[in-house]
GROMACS .gro file of C-alpha atoms in nm:
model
  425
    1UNK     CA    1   1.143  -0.802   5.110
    2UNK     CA    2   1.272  -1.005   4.784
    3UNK     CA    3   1.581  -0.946   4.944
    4UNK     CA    4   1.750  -1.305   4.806
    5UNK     CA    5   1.661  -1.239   4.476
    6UNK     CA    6   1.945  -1.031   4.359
    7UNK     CA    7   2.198  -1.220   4.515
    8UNK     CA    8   2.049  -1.584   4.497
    9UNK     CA    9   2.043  -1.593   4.030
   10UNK     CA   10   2.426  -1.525   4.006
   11UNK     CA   11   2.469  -1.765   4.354
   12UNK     CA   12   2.719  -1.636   4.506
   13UNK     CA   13   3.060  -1.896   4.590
   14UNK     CA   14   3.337  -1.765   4.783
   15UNK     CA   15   3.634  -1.968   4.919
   16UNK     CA   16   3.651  -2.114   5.231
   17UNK     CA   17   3.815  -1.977   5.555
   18UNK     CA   18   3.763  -2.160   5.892
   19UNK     CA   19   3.518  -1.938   6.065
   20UNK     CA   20   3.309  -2.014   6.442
   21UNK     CA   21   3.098  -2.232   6.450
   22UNK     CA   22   2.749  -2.092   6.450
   23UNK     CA   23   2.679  -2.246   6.844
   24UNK     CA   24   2.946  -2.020   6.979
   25UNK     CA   25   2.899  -1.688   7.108
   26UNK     CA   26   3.242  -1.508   7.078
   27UNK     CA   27   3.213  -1.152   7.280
   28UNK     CA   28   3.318  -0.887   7.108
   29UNK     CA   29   3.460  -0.569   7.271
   30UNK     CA   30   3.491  -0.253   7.040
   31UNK     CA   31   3.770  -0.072   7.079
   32UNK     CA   32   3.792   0.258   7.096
   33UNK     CA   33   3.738   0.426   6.738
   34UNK     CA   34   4.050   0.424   6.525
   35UNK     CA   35   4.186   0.797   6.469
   36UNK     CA   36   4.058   0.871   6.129
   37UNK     CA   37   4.031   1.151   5.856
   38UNK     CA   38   3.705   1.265   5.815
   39UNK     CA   39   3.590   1.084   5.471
   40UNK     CA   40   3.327   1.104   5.252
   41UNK     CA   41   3.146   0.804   5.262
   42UNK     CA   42   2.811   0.708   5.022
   43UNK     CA   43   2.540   0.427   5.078
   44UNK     CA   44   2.372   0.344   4.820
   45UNK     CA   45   2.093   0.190   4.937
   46UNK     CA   46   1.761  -0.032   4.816
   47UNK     CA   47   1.388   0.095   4.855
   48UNK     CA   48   1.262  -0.149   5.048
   49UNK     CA   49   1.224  -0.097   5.388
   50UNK     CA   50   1.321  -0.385   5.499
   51UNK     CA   51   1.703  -0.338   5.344
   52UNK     CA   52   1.718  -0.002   5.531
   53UNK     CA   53   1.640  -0.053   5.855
   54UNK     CA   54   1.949  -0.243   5.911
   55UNK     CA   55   2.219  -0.014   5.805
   56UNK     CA   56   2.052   0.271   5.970
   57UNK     CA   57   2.273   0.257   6.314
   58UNK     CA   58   2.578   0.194   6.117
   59UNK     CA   59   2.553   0.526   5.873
   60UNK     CA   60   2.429   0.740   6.189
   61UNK     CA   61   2.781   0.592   6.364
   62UNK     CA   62   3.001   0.653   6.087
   63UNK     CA   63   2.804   1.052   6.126
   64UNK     CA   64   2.877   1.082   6.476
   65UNK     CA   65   3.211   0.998   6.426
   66UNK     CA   66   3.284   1.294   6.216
   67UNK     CA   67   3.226   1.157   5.836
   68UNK     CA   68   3.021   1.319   5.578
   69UNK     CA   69   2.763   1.021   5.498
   70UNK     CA   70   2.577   1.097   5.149
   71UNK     CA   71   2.279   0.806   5.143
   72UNK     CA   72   2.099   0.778   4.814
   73UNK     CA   73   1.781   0.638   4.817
   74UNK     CA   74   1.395   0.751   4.708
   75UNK     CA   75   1.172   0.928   4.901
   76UNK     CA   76   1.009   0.622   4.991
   77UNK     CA   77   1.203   0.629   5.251
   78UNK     CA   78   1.358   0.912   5.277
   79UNK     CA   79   1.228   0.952   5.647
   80UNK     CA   80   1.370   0.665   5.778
   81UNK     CA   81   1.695   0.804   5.677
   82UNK     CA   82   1.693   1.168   5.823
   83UNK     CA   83   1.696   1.102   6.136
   84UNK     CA   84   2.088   0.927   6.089
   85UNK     CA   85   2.240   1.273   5.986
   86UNK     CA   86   2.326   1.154   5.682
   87UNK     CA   87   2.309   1.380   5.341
   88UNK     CA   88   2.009   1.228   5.139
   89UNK     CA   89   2.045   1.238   4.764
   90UNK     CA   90   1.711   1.195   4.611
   91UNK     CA   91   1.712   0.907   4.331
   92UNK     CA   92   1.387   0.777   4.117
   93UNK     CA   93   1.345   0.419   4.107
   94UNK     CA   94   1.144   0.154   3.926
   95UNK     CA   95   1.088  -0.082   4.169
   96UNK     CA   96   0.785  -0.175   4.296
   97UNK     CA   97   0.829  -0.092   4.638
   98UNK     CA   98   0.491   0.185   4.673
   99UNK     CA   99   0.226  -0.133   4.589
  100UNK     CA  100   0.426  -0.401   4.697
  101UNK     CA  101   0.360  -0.583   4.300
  102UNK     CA  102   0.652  -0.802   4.305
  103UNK     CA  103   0.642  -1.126   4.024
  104UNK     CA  104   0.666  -1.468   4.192
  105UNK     CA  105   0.902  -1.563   3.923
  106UNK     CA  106   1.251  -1.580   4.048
  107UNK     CA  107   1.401  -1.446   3.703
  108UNK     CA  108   1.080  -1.171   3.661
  109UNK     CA  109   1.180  -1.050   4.005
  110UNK     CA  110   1.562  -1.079   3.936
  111UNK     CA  111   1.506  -0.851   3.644
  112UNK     CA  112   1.310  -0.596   3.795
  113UNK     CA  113   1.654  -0.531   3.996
  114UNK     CA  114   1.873  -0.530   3.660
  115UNK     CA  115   1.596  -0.237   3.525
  116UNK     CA  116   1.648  -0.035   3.830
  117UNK     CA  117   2.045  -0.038   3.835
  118UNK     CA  118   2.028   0.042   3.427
  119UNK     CA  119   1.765   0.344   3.564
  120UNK     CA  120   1.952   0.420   3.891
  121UNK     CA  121   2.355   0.455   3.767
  122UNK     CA  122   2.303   0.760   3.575
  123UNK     CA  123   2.122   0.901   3.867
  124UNK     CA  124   2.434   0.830   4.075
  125UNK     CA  125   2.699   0.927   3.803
  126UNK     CA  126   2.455   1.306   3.814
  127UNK     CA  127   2.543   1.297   4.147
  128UNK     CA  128   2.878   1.183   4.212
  129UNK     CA  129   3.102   1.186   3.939
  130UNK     CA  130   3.185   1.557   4.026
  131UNK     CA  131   3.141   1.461   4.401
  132UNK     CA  132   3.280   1.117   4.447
  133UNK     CA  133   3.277   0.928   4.742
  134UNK     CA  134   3.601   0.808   4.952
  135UNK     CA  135   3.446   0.495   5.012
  136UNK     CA  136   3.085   0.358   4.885
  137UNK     CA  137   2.851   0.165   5.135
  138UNK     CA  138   2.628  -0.022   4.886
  139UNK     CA  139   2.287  -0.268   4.956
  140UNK     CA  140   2.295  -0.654   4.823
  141UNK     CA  141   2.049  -0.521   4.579
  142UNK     CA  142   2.198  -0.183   4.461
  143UNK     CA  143   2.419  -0.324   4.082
  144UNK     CA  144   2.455   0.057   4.033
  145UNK     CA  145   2.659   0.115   4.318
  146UNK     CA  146   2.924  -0.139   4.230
  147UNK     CA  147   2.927   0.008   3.874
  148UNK     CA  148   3.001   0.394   3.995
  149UNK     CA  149   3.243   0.248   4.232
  150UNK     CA  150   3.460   0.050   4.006
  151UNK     CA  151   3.393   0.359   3.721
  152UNK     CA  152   3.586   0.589   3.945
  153UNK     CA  153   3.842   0.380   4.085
  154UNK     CA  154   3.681   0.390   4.467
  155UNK     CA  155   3.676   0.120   4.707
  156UNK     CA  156   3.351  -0.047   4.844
  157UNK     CA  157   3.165  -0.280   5.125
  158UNK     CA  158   2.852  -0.429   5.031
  159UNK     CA  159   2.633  -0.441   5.343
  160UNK     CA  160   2.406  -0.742   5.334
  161UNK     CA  161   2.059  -0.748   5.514
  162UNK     CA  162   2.023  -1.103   5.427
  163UNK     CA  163   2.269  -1.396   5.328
  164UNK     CA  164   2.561  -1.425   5.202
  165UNK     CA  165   2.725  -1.640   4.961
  166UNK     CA  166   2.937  -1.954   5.055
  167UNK     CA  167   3.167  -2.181   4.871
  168UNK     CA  168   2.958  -2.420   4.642
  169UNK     CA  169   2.652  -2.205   4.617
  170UNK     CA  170   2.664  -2.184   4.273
  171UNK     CA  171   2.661  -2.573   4.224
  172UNK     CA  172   2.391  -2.606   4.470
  173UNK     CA  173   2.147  -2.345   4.403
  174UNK     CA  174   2.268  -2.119   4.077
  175UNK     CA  175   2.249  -2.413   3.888
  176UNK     CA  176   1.947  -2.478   3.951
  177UNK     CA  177   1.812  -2.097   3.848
  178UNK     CA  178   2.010  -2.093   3.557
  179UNK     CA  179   1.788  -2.364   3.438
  180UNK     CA  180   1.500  -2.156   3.504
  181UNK     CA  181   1.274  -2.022   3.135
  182UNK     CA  182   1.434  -1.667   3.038
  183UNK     CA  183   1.737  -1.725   3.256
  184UNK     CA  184   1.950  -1.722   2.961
  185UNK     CA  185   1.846  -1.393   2.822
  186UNK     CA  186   1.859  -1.195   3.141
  187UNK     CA  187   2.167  -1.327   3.211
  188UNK     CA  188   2.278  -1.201   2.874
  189UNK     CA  189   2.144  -0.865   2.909
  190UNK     CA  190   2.271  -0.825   3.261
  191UNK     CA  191   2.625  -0.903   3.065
  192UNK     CA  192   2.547  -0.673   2.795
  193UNK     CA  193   2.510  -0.411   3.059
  194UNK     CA  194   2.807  -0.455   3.244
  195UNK     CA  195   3.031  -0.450   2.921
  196UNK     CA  196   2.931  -0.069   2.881
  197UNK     CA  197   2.801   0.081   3.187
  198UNK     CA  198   3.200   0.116   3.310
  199UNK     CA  199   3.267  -0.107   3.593
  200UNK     CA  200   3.580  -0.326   3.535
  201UNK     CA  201   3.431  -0.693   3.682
  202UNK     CA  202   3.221  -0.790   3.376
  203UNK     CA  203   3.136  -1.105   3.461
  204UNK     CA  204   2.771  -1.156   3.591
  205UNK     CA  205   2.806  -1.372   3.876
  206UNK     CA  206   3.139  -1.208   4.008
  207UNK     CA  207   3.001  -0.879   4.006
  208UNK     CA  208   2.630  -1.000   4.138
  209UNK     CA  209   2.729  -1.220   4.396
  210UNK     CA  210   3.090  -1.194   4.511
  211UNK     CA  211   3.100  -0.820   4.702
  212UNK     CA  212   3.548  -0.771   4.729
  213UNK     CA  213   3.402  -0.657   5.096
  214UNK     CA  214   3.050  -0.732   5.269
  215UNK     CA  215   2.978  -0.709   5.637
  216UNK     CA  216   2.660  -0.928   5.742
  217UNK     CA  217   2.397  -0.759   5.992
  218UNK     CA  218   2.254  -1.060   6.026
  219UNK     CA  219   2.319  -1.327   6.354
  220UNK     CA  220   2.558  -1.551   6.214
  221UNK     CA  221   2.299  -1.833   6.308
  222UNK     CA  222   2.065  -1.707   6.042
  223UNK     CA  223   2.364  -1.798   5.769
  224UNK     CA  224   2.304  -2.116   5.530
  225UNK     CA  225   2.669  -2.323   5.561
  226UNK     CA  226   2.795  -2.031   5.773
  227UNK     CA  227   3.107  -2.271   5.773
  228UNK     CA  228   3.165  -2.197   5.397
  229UNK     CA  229   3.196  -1.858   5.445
  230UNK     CA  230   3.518  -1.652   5.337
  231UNK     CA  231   3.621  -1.493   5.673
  232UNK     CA  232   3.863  -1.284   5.461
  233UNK     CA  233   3.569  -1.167   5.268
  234UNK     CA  234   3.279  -1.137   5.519
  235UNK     CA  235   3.220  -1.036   5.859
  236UNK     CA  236   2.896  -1.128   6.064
  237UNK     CA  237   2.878  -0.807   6.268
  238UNK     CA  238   2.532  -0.912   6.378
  239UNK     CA  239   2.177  -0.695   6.384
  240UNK     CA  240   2.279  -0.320   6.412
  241UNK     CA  241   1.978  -0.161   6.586
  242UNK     CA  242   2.051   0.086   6.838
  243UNK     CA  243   1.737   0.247   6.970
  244UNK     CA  244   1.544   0.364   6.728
  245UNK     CA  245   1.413   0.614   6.954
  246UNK     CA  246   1.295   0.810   6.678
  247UNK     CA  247   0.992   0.550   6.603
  248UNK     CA  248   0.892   0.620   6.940
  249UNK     CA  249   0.836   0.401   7.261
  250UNK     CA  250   0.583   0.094   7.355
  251UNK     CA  251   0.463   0.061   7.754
  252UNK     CA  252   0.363  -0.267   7.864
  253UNK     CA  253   0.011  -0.279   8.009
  254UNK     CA  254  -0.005  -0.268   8.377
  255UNK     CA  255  -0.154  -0.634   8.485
  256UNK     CA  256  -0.020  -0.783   8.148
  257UNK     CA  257   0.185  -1.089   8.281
  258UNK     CA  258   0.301  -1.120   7.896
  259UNK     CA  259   0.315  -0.979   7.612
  260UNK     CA  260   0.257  -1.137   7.242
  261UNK     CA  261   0.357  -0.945   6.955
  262UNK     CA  262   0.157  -1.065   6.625
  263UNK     CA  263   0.368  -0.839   6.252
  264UNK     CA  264   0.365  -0.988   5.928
  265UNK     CA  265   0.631  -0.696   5.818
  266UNK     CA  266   0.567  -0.446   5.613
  267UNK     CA  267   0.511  -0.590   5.262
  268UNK     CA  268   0.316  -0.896   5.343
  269UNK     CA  269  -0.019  -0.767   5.546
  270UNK     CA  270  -0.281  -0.828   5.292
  271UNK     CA  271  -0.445  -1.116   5.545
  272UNK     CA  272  -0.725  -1.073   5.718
  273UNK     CA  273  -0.818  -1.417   5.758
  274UNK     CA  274  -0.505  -1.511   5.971
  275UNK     CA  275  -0.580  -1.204   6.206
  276UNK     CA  276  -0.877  -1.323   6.211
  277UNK     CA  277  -0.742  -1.660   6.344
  278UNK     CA  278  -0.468  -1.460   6.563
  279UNK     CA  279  -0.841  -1.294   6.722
  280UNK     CA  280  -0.961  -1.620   6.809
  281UNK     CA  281  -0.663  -1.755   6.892
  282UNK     CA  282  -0.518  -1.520   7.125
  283UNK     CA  283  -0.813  -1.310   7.266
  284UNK     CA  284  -0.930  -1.330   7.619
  285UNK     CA  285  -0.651  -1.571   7.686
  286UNK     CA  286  -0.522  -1.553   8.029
  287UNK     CA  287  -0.245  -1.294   8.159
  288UNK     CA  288  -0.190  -1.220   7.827
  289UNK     CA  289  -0.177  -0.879   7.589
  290UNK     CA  290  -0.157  -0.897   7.234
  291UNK     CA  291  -0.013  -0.651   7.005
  292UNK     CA  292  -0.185  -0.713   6.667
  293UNK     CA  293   0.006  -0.498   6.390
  294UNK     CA  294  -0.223  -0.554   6.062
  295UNK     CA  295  -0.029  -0.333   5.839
  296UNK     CA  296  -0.184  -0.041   5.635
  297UNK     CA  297  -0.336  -0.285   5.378
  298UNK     CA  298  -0.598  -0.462   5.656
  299UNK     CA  299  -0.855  -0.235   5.765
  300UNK     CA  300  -0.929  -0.318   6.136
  301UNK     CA  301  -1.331  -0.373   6.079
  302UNK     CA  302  -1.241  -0.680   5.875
  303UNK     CA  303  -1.116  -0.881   6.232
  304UNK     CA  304  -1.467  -0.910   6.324
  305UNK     CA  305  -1.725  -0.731   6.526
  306UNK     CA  306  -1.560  -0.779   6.875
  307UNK     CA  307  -1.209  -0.710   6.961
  308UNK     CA  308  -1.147  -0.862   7.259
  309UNK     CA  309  -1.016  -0.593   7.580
  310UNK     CA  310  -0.637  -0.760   7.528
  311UNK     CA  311  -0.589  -0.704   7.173
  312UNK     CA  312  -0.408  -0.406   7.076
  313UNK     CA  313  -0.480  -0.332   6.699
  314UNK     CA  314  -0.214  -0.097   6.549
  315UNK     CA  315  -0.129  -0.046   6.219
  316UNK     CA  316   0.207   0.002   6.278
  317UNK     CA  317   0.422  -0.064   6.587
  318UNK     CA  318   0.794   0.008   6.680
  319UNK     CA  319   0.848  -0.350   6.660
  320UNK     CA  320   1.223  -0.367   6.870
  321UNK     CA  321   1.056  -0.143   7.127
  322UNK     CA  322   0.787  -0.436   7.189
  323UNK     CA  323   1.005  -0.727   7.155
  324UNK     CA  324   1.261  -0.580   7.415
  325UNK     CA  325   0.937  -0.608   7.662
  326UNK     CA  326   0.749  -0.974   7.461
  327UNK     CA  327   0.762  -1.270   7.546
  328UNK     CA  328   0.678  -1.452   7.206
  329UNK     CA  329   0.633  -1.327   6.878
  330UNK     CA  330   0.471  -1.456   6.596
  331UNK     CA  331   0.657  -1.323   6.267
  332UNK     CA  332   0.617  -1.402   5.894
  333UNK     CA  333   1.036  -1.490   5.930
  334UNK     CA  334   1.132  -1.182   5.714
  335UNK     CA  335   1.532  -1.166   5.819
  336UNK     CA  336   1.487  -0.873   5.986
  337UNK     CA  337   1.217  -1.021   6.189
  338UNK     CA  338   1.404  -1.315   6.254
  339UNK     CA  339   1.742  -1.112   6.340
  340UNK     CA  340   1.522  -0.911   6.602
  341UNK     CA  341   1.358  -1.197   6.760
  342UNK     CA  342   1.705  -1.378   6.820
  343UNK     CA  343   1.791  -1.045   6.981
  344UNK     CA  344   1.560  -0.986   7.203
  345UNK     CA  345   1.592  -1.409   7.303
  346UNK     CA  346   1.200  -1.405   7.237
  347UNK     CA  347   1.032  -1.729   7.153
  348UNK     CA  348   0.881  -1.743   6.714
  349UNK     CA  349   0.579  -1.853   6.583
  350UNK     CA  350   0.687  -1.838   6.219
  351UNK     CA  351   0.413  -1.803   5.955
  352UNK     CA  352   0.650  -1.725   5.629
  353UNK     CA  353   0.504  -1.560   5.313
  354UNK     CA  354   0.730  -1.522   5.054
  355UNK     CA  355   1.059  -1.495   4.940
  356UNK     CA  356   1.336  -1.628   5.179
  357UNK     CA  357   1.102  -1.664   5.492
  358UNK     CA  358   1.006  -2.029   5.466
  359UNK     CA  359   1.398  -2.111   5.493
  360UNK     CA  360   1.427  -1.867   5.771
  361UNK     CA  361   1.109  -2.051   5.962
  362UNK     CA  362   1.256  -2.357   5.925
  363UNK     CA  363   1.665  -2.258   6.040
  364UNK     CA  364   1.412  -2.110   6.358
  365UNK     CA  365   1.293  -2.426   6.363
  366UNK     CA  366   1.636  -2.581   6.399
  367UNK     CA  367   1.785  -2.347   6.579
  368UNK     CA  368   1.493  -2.474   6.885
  369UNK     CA  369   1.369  -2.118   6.919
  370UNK     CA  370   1.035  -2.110   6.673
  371UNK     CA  371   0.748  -2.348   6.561
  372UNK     CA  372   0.650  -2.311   6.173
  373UNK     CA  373   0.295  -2.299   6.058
  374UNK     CA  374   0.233  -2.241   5.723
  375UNK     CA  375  -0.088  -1.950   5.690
  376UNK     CA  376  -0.330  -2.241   5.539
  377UNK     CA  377  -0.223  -2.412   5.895
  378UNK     CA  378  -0.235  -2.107   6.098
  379UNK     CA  379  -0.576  -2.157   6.291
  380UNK     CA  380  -0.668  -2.052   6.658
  381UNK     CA  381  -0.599  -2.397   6.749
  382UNK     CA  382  -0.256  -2.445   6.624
  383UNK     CA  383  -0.147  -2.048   6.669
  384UNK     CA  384  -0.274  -2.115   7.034
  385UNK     CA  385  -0.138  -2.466   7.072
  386UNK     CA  386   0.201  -2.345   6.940
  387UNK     CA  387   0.249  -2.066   7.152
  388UNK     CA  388   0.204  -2.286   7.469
  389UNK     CA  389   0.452  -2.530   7.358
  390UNK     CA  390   0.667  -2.251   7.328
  391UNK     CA  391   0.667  -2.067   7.652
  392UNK     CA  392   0.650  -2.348   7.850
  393UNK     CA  393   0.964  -2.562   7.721
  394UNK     CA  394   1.260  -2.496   7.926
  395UNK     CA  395   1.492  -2.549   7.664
  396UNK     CA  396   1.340  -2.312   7.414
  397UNK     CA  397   1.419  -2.040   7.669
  398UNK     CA  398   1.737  -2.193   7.714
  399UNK     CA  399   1.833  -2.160   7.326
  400UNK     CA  400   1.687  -1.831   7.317
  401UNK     CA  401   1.859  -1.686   7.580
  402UNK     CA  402   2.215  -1.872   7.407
  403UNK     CA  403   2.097  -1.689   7.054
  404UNK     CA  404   2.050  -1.403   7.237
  405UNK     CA  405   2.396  -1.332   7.375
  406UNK     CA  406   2.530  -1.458   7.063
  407UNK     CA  407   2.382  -1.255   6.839
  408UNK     CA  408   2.492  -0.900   7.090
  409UNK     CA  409   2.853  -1.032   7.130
  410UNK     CA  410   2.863  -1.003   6.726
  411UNK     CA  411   2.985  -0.615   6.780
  412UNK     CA  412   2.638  -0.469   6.585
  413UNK     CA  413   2.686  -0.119   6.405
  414UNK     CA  414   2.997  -0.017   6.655
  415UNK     CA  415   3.216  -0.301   6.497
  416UNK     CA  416   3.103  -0.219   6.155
  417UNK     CA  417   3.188   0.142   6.159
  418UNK     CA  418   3.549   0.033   6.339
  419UNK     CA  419   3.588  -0.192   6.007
  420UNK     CA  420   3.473   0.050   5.749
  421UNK     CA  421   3.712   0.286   5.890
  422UNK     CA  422   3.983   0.035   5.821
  423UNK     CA  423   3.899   0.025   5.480
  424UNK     CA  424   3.916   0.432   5.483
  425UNK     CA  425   4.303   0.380   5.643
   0.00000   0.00000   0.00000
């Protein structure tokens, strides 16, 4: 979650390289790994789930290939990252990741992520100055990162869970924040920072928004003016997301013709009312099972006094497991939400919440894959209206089916570990 905010206040520009076009799906066969060295090689990741679910099949790649990967992160989620083989280093952070408390203010939110890198780089200088890193993997939202990095002299890719920057962004949308109340003074401190914390690029948006590196698990379809994007700069490897086998496995129902899966993410589940809705909605409707994930902030008596025999209540699910066997999905657009559902070629409801999601739901929109309801709009009518519409148009199944190939023959976490190797050469 607030995964544009970092990013989105310096507005990232980049030059323009020729790149293909978004409606192309360009196969991509990894070659066989490149003989290399065994390197040490540090992520420095973000606490949010949400950013570390999608490097996760990259770092345990780059381990199975023979590197030492150090990750630091908190123990938030420390357990997602075990299971990769990589080293965890244990850092403290002071984001608000454990209550989910994040300001709707674009510049409040932007400088909750300036605090953390001021807290966070001396954690990382603790435990790498006398340990550096060959070559530092670093999240959008991790400043600190870039700072060690550029202290010591080391190379780094930024690995982006979300969008990148493209040439003009910072006429078309920076502008515009930099207008924003307290914009000047964060802007000012985050300057005042980067003049003494010892990384060479000292200007805001440069260092903020313009990685030397990035590679983009995102489907290049996702990307606002993917066009605009520096080709020398970025790659789109696409969602990296192996098989999570460690979250465990979903069965579809025997007699379930199909399968809906209903997930507002992780940070965004406070909303009983629209599961309410999904109840009525989608409950003793015909040949079809419903996975309901509330979240751990719903508490299942709140749906009402009868659950219906097709409803599956969970508090959690392993969401790719279930949208490799769904046939629709409705989503509050979180990018990694959206990446999956292009994926797996399954139809969207989209019901955003925050943040980036209402562009996402409406790029679905466009992209003839998804239909957007906003949550006031969400009712059992329109949720149930919506998801006919949407598994019984030919052509949404055709565009999902194009997405889907598109967004596989992007390479995923085989092709990123081939070019963060290259970097290591």
């Amino acid at each position: 979650m607030r995964s544009s905010v970092p990013a989105v206040l310096s507005a990232p520009a980049v030059s323009s390289t020729p790149a293909v076009s978004s409606t192309q799906a360009v196969a991509f066969v990894s070659p066989a790994p490149a003989v290399s060295a065994p390197a040490h090689i540090a992520m420095i990741g973000a606490p949010m789930v949400s950013h570390v679910l999608p490097s996760l099949e990259i770092i345990r790649e780059l381990v199975a290939r023979g590197h030492r990967v150090t990750y630091a992160n908190t123990d938030h989620v420390a357990d997602l990252i075990a299971p990769t083989g990589a080293e965890f280093v244990r850092c403290t952070s002071t984001l608000p990741v454990v209550d989910n408390d994040w300001p709707q203010d674009p510049i409040a939110a932007a400088s909750l992520f300036l605090d953390d890198a001021i807290a966070v780089l001396p954690q990382l200088r603790a435990a790498y100055d006398d340990d550096p890193a060959d070559l530092y993997l670093y999240d959008v939202a991790a400043y600190a990162a870039r700072a060690l990095a550029e202290a010591q002299g080391r190379d780094l890719v930024q690995l982006s869970p979300t969008y990148v920057g493209w040439e003009g962004a910072q006429e078309e949308i920076g502008a515009q924040l930099a207008a924003l109340p307290g914009a000047d003074a964060y802007r000012a401190r985050f300057a005042d920072w980067l003049a003494g914390c010892g990384a060479v690029t000292t200007d805001v948006d440069e260092f903020s928004g313009r990685p030397r590196r990035a590679l983009a698990m995102i489907p290049r379809a996702m990307q606002p003016c993917a066009d605009r994007v520096d080709a020398a700069k970025v790659t789109f490897v696409g969602p990296c997301l192996g098989s999570r086998a460690e979250q465990g496995g979903w069965t579809r129902p025997a007699g379930a013709e199909k399968v809906l899966l209903v997930s507002l993410g992780s940070a965004f589940t406070r909303q009983p009312e629209f599961y309410r809705q999904c109840v009525a909605a989608f409950g003793d409707l015909p040949g079809w099972h419903v996975v309901l994930q509330i979240g751990r902030y719903t508490d299942p008596a709140e749906l009402g006094d009868r659950i219906p025999a097709n409803i599956e209540v969970r508090s959690w699910v392993p969401q790719l497991a279930v949208l490799e066997q769904a046939d629709a999905f409705v989503t509050h657009a979180g990018m990694g939400g959206s990446s999956e559902g292009l994926y797996t070629g399954v139809p969207m409801i989209a019901v955003p919440q925050g943040a980036e999601q209402f562009a996402n739901a409406d790029r679905l929109v466009e992209l003839g894959v998804a239909r957007r309801l906003d949550t006031a709009d969400a009712t059992a009518r329109s949720l149930r209206r919506a998801l006919t519409e949407l598994t019984t148009d030919p052509r949404v199944a055709a565009r999902s089916a194009a997405l889907r190939a598109e967004a596989r023959a992007a390479g995923g976490a085989r092709r990123a570990a081939d070019l963060i190797e290259e970097r290591l050469g």
